[in-house]
Amino acid sequence: MNTMNPVAYGLIVAVIGIAVVFVMLTILIAFVWALGKLMQKLVNRAEAKKAAAAAAAAPAPAPAPVVEAPVVEEAPAVDDAELIAVIAAAIAAFDNSGKNLVVRKVRRVSGWKDAARSEQIYHF
């Protein structure tokens, strides 16, 4: 016959269960760490073999000629007047109030940011 208090028995079972979980997590962490070290050694060994093969196969390099740095010219600003007109027409067609529309500034925004925001706002 079991004369143990049910609450004490439950606590013992809970402590043993938690201990088993933490021991297994520790074993899993050690396994992943060891696997990472093993893979790093294999990658380093493969890179060393490639470097040795490349050094043995490559002849002595000839002196490189001196090359001047290319001059980078800035691209001229693109006139987006047609794009602004199209955007203004689309906004005017959407707004049926009959007011005069003046576009003061147009800036490009990412569609992904707006889609994420609307997904979060209109989710429910």
Coordinates of N, CA, C and O in Angstrom, one line a residue:
M1 N 0.8 -1.2 0.0 CA 0.0 0.0 0.0 C 0.9 1.2 0.0 O 1.9 1.3 0.7
N2 N 0.4 2.2 -0.8 CA 1.1 3.5 -0.9 C 0.6 4.4 0.2 O -0.6 4.8 0.1
T3 N 1.4 4.8 1.1 CA 1.0 5.7 2.1 C 1.5 7.2 1.9 O 1.4 8.0 2.8
M4 N 2.0 7.4 0.7 CA 2.5 8.8 0.4 C 1.4 9.7 0.1 O 0.4 9.4 -0.5
N5 N 1.6 11.0 0.5 CA 0.7 12.0 0.3 C 0.6 12.3 -1.2 O 1.6 12.4 -1.9
P6 N -0.6 12.4 -1.8 CA -0.7 12.7 -3.3 C 0.0 13.9 -3.8 O 0.5 14.0 -4.8
V7 N 0.0 15.0 -2.9 CA 0.7 16.2 -3.3 C 2.2 16.0 -3.4 O 2.9 16.4 -4.3
A8 N 2.7 15.3 -2.4 CA 4.2 15.1 -2.4 C 4.6 14.2 -3.5 O 5.6 14.4 -4.2
Y9 N 3.7 13.2 -3.8 CA 4.0 12.3 -5.0 C 4.0 13.1 -6.3 O 4.9 12.9 -7.1
G10 N 3.1 14.0 -6.4 CA 3.0 14.8 -7.6 C 4.2 15.7 -7.8 O 4.7 15.9 -8.9
L11 N 4.7 16.3 -6.6 CA 5.9 17.1 -6.7 C 7.1 16.3 -7.1 O 8.0 16.8 -7.8
I12 N 7.2 15.1 -6.6 CA 8.4 14.3 -6.9 C 8.4 13.9 -8.4 O 9.4 14.0 -9.0
V13 N 7.2 13.6 -8.9 CA 7.1 13.3 -10.3 C 7.4 14.5 -11.2 O 8.2 14.4 -12.2
A14 N 7.0 15.7 -10.8 CA 7.3 17.0 -11.5 C 8.8 17.3 -11.5 O 9.4 17.6 -12.5
V15 N 9.4 17.1 -10.3 CA 10.9 17.4 -10.2 C 11.6 16.4 -11.1 O 12.6 16.8 -11.8
I16 N 11.3 15.1 -11.1 CA 12.0 14.1 -11.9 C 11.8 14.4 -13.4 O 12.7 14.4 -14.2
G17 N 10.6 14.8 -13.7 CA 10.3 15.2 -15.1 C 11.1 16.4 -15.6 O 11.7 16.4 -16.7
I18 N 11.2 17.4 -14.8 CA 11.9 18.6 -15.1 C 13.4 18.3 -15.2 O 14.1 18.7 -16.1
A19 N 13.9 17.4 -14.3 CA 15.3 17.0 -14.3 C 15.6 16.3 -15.6 O 16.7 16.5 -16.2
V20 N 14.8 15.4 -16.0 CA 15.0 14.6 -17.2 C 15.0 15.5 -18.4 O 15.9 15.4 -19.3
V21 N 14.1 16.5 -18.5 CA 14.1 17.5 -19.6 C 15.4 18.2 -19.7 O 16.0 18.4 -20.7
F22 N 15.9 18.8 -18.6 CA 17.1 19.6 -18.6 C 18.3 18.7 -18.9 O 19.2 19.2 -19.6
V23 N 18.4 17.5 -18.4 CA 19.5 16.6 -18.8 C 19.5 16.4 -20.3 O 20.5 16.4 -20.9
M24 N 18.3 16.1 -20.8 CA 18.3 15.8 -22.3 C 18.6 17.1 -23.1 O 19.3 17.0 -24.1
L25 N 18.2 18.3 -22.6 CA 18.5 19.5 -23.3 C 20.1 19.7 -23.3 O 20.7 20.2 -24.3
T26 N 20.7 19.4 -22.1 CA 22.1 19.5 -22.0 C 22.8 18.6 -23.0 O 23.8 19.0 -23.7
I27 N 22.3 17.4 -23.1 CA 22.9 16.4 -24.0 C 22.7 16.9 -25.5 O 23.7 16.8 -26.3
L28 N 21.6 17.4 -25.8 CA 21.3 18.0 -27.1 C 22.2 19.1 -27.5 O 22.8 19.2 -28.6
I29 N 22.4 20.0 -26.5 CA 23.3 21.2 -26.7 C 24.7 20.7 -27.0 O 25.4 21.2 -27.9
A30 N 25.2 19.7 -26.2 CA 26.6 19.2 -26.3 C 26.7 18.5 -27.7 O 27.7 18.7 -28.4
F31 N 25.7 17.8 -28.2 CA 25.7 17.2 -29.5 C 25.8 18.2 -30.6 O 26.6 18.0 -31.5
V32 N 25.0 19.2 -30.5 CA 25.0 20.3 -31.6 C 26.4 21.0 -31.6 O 26.9 21.3 -32.6
W33 N 26.9 21.3 -30.4 CA 28.2 22.0 -30.3 C 29.3 21.1 -30.9 O 30.1 21.6 -31.7
A34 N 29.3 19.8 -30.6 CA 30.3 18.9 -31.1 C 30.2 18.8 -32.6 O 31.2 18.7 -33.3
L35 N 29.0 18.7 -33.1 CA 28.8 18.6 -34.6 C 29.3 19.9 -35.3 O 29.9 19.8 -36.3
G36 N 29.0 21.0 -34.7 CA 29.6 22.3 -35.2 C 31.1 22.3 -35.3 O 31.7 22.7 -36.3
K37 N 31.7 21.9 -34.2 CA 33.2 21.8 -34.2 C 33.7 20.8 -35.3 O 34.7 21.1 -36.0
L38 N 33.0 19.7 -35.4 CA 33.4 18.7 -36.4 C 33.3 19.3 -37.9 O 34.2 19.1 -38.7
M39 N 32.2 19.9 -38.1 CA 32.0 20.5 -39.4 C 33.0 21.6 -39.7 O 33.5 21.7 -40.9
Q40 N 33.3 22.4 -38.7 CA 34.3 23.5 -38.9 C 35.7 22.9 -39.3 O 36.4 23.4 -40.1
K41 N 36.0 21.8 -38.6 CA 37.3 21.1 -38.9 C 37.3 20.6 -40.3 O 38.3 20.7 -41.1
L42 N 36.2 20.0 -40.8 CA 36.1 19.5 -42.1 C 36.2 20.6 -43.2 O 36.8 20.4 -44.2
V43 N 35.5 21.7 -42.9 CA 35.6 22.8 -43.8 C 37.0 23.4 -43.9 O 37.5 23.7 -45.0
N44 N 37.7 23.5 -42.8 CA 39.0 24.0 -42.7 C 40.0 23.1 -43.5 O 40.9 23.5 -44.2
R45 N 39.8 21.8 -43.3 CA 40.6 20.8 -44.0 C 40.4 20.9 -45.5 O 41.4 20.9 -46.3
A46 N 39.2 21.1 -46.0 CA 38.9 21.2 -47.4 C 39.5 22.4 -48.0 O 40.0 22.4 -49.1
E47 N 39.4 23.5 -47.2 CA 40.0 24.8 -47.7 C 41.5 24.7 -47.8 O 42.1 25.3 -48.7
A48 N 42.1 24.0 -46.9 CA 43.5 23.9 -46.9 C 44.0 23.1 -48.1 O 45.0 23.4 -48.7
K49 N 43.2 22.0 -48.4 CA 43.5 21.2 -49.6 C 43.4 22.0 -50.9 O 44.2 21.9 -51.8
K50 N 42.3 22.8 -51.0 CA 42.1 23.7 -52.1 C 43.3 24.7 -52.3 O 43.8 24.9 -53.4
A51 N 43.7 25.3 -51.2 CA 44.7 26.3 -51.2 C 46.1 25.6 -51.6 O 46.8 26.2 -52.4
A52 N 46.3 24.4 -51.1 CA 47.6 23.7 -51.5 C 47.6 23.3 -52.9 O 48.6 23.5 -53.6
A53 N 46.4 22.9 -53.4 CA 46.4 22.5 -54.8 C 46.5 23.7 -55.8 O 47.1 23.6 -56.8
A54 N 45.9 24.8 -55.4 CA 46.0 26.0 -56.2 C 47.4 26.6 -56.2 O 47.9 27.0 -57.2
A55 N 48.1 26.5 -55.1 CA 49.4 27.0 -55.0 C 50.4 26.1 -55.8 O 51.3 26.6 -56.4
A56 N 50.2 24.8 -55.8 CA 51.0 23.9 -56.5 C 50.8 24.0 -58.0 O 51.7 23.9 -58.8
A57 N 49.6 24.2 -58.4 CA 49.3 24.3 -59.9 C 49.5 25.6 -60.5 O 49.8 25.7 -61.7
A58 N 49.5 26.7 -59.8 CA 49.6 28.0 -60.3 C 51.1 28.4 -60.5 O 51.9 28.2 -59.6
P59 N 51.4 28.8 -61.8 CA 52.8 29.3 -62.0 C 53.0 30.7 -61.3 O 52.1 31.3 -60.8
A60 N 54.2 31.1 -61.3 CA 54.5 32.4 -60.7 C 53.8 33.5 -61.4 O 53.9 33.5 -62.7
P61 N 53.1 34.4 -60.7 CA 52.4 35.4 -61.4 C 53.3 36.4 -62.0 O 54.3 36.8 -61.5
A62 N 52.9 36.9 -63.2 CA 53.6 38.0 -63.9 C 53.3 39.3 -63.2 O 52.2 39.5 -62.6
P63 N 54.2 40.3 -63.2 CA 53.9 41.6 -62.5 C 52.7 42.2 -63.2 O 52.5 42.2 -64.4
A64 N 51.8 42.7 -62.4 CA 50.5 43.2 -62.9 C 50.8 44.7 -63.3 O 51.5 45.4 -62.7
P65 N 50.2 45.1 -64.5 CA 50.4 46.4 -65.0 C 49.6 47.4 -64.0 O 48.6 47.0 -63.4
V66 N 50.1 48.6 -64.0 CA 49.5 49.6 -63.1 C 48.3 50.1 -63.9 O 48.4 50.6 -65.0
V67 N 47.1 50.1 -63.2 CA 45.9 50.5 -63.8 C 45.4 51.7 -63.0 O 45.3 51.6 -61.8
E68 N 45.0 52.8 -63.7 CA 44.4 53.9 -63.0 C 43.0 53.6 -62.6 O 42.3 52.9 -63.3
A69 N 42.6 54.2 -61.5 CA 41.2 54.0 -61.0 C 40.3 54.7 -62.0 O 40.5 55.8 -62.4
P70 N 39.2 54.0 -62.4 CA 38.2 54.6 -63.3 C 37.5 55.8 -62.6 O 37.3 55.8 -61.4
V71 N 37.2 56.8 -63.4 CA 36.5 58.0 -62.9 C 35.0 57.6 -62.9 O 34.5 57.2 -63.9
V72 N 34.4 57.8 -61.8 CA 33.0 57.5 -61.6 C 32.2 58.8 -61.8 O 32.5 59.7 -61.0
E73 N 31.4 58.8 -62.8 CA 30.5 60.0 -63.0 C 29.2 59.8 -62.4 O 28.6 58.7 -62.5
E74 N 28.6 60.8 -61.8 CA 27.3 60.6 -61.2 C 26.3 60.7 -62.3 O 26.4 61.4 -63.3
A75 N 25.3 59.8 -62.2 CA 24.2 59.8 -63.2 C 23.4 61.0 -63.1 O 23.1 61.5 -62.0
P76 N 23.0 61.6 -64.2 CA 22.1 62.8 -64.1 C 20.8 62.5 -63.4 O 20.3 61.4 -63.5
A77 N 20.3 63.5 -62.8 CA 19.0 63.3 -62.1 C 17.9 63.0 -63.2 O 17.8 63.7 -64.2
V78 N 17.1 62.0 -62.9 CA 16.1 61.6 -63.9 C 14.8 62.5 -63.6 O 14.4 62.6 -62.5
D79 N 14.3 63.1 -64.7 CA 13.1 63.9 -64.6 C 11.9 63.0 -64.6 O 11.6 62.3 -65.6
D80 N 11.2 62.9 -63.4 CA 10.1 62.0 -63.3 C 8.8 62.8 -63.5 O 7.8 62.5 -62.8
A81 N 8.8 63.8 -64.3 CA 7.5 64.6 -64.5 C 6.4 63.7 -65.0 O 5.2 63.9 -64.5
E82 N 6.6 62.8 -65.9 CA 5.6 61.9 -66.4 C 5.0 61.0 -65.3 O 3.8 60.8 -65.2
L83 N 6.0 60.5 -64.5 CA 5.6 59.6 -63.4 C 4.7 60.4 -62.4 O 3.7 59.9 -61.9
I84 N 5.1 61.6 -62.1 CA 4.4 62.5 -61.1 C 3.0 62.8 -61.7 O 2.0 62.7 -61.0
A85 N 2.9 63.0 -63.0 CA 1.6 63.3 -63.6 C 0.7 62.1 -63.5 O -0.5 62.2 -63.3
V86 N 1.2 60.9 -63.7 CA 0.4 59.7 -63.7 C -0.1 59.4 -62.2 O -1.2 59.1 -62.0
I87 N 0.8 59.7 -61.3 CA 0.4 59.5 -59.9 C -0.7 60.5 -59.5 O -1.7 60.1 -58.8
A88 N -0.5 61.7 -59.9 CA -1.5 62.8 -59.6 C -2.8 62.4 -60.3 O -3.9 62.6 -59.7
A89 N -2.8 61.9 -61.5 CA -4.0 61.5 -62.2 C -4.7 60.4 -61.5 O -6.0 60.3 -61.3
A90 N -3.9 59.4 -61.0 CA -4.5 58.3 -60.3 C -5.2 58.7 -59.0 O -6.3 58.3 -58.6
I91 N -4.5 59.6 -58.3 CA -5.1 60.1 -57.0 C -6.3 60.9 -57.3 O -7.3 60.8 -56.6
A92 N -6.3 61.8 -58.3 CA -7.5 62.6 -58.7 C -8.6 61.7 -59.1 O -9.8 62.0 -58.8
A93 N -8.4 60.6 -59.8 CA -9.4 59.7 -60.2 C -10.0 59.0 -59.0 O -11.2 58.7 -58.9
F94 N -9.2 58.7 -58.0 CA -9.7 58.0 -56.8 C -10.5 59.0 -55.9 O -11.4 58.6 -55.3
D95 N -10.1 60.3 -55.9 CA -10.8 61.2 -55.0 C -11.8 62.0 -55.9 O -11.5 62.7 -56.8
N96 N -13.1 61.7 -55.6 CA -14.2 62.3 -56.4 C -14.7 63.6 -55.8 O -15.8 64.0 -56.0
S97 N -13.9 64.3 -55.0 CA -14.4 65.5 -54.3 C -14.4 66.7 -55.2 O -15.0 67.7 -54.9
G98 N -13.7 66.7 -56.4 CA -13.7 67.8 -57.3 C -12.7 68.9 -56.9 O -12.6 69.9 -57.6
K99 N -11.9 68.7 -55.9 CA -10.9 69.7 -55.5 C -9.7 69.7 -56.5 O -9.4 68.6 -57.0
N100 N -9.0 70.8 -56.6 CA -7.7 70.8 -57.4 C -6.7 70.1 -56.6 O -6.5 70.2 -55.4
L101 N -5.9 69.3 -57.3 CA -4.9 68.4 -56.7 C -3.5 69.0 -57.0 O -3.2 69.2 -58.2
V102 N -2.7 69.1 -56.0 CA -1.3 69.6 -56.2 C -0.4 68.6 -55.6 O -0.5 68.3 -54.4
V103 N 0.5 68.0 -56.4 CA 1.5 67.0 -55.9 C 2.7 67.8 -55.5 O 3.4 68.4 -56.4
R104 N 3.1 67.8 -54.2 CA 4.2 68.6 -53.8 C 5.5 67.7 -53.7 O 6.6 68.2 -53.9
K105 N 5.3 66.5 -53.4 CA 6.5 65.6 -53.2 C 6.1 64.2 -53.5 O 5.1 63.7 -53.1
V106 N 7.0 63.5 -54.3 CA 6.8 62.1 -54.6 C 8.1 61.4 -54.1 O 9.2 61.7 -54.4
R107 N 7.9 60.4 -53.3 CA 9.0 59.6 -52.8 C 8.6 58.1 -52.9 O 7.5 57.7 -52.7
R108 N 9.6 57.3 -53.3 CA 9.4 55.9 -53.5 C 9.4 55.2 -52.1 O 10.3 55.4 -51.3
V109 N 8.5 54.3 -51.9 CA 8.4 53.5 -50.7 C 8.3 52.0 -51.1 O 7.9 51.7 -52.2
S110 N 8.8 51.2 -50.2 CA 8.7 49.8 -50.5 C 7.3 49.2 -50.2 O 6.7 49.6 -49.3
G111 N 6.9 48.4 -51.2 CA 5.5 47.8 -51.0 C 5.4 46.8 -50.0 O 4.4 46.5 -49.4
W112 N 6.6 46.2 -49.6 CA 6.6 45.1 -48.6 C 6.3 45.7 -47.3 O 5.6 45.1 -46.5
K113 N 6.8 46.9 -47.0 CA 6.5 47.5 -45.7 C 5.1 47.8 -45.5 O 4.4 47.6 -44.5
D114 N 4.5 48.4 -46.6 CA 3.0 48.7 -46.5 C 2.2 47.4 -46.4 O 1.2 47.4 -45.7
A115 N 2.6 46.4 -47.1 CA 1.8 45.2 -47.1 C 1.9 44.6 -45.7 O 0.9 44.1 -45.2
A116 N 3.0 44.6 -45.1 CA 3.2 44.1 -43.7 C 2.3 44.9 -42.7 O 1.7 44.3 -41.8
R117 N 2.4 46.2 -42.9 CA 1.6 47.0 -42.0 C 0.1 46.8 -42.1 O -0.6 46.6 -41.1
S118 N -0.4 46.7 -43.4 CA -1.8 46.5 -43.5 C -2.2 45.1 -43.1 O -3.3 44.9 -42.6
E119 N -1.3 44.1 -43.2 CA -1.6 42.8 -42.7 C -1.8 42.8 -41.2 O -2.6 42.1 -40.7
Q120 N -0.9 43.5 -40.5 CA -1.0 43.6 -39.1 C -2.2 44.4 -38.6 O -2.9 44.1 -37.6
I121 N -2.6 45.4 -39.3 CA -3.7 46.3 -38.9 C -5.0 45.6 -39.2 O -5.9 45.6 -38.4
Y122 N -5.2 45.1 -40.4 CA -6.5 44.5 -40.9 C -6.6 43.0 -40.7 O -7.3 42.4 -41.3
H123 N -5.8 42.5 -39.8 CA -5.7 41.1 -39.6 C -7.1 40.6 -39.0 O -7.5 39.5 -39.3
F124 N -7.7 41.3 -38.1 CA -8.9 40.8 -37.4 C -10.1 41.4 -38.0 O -10.3 42.4 -38.4

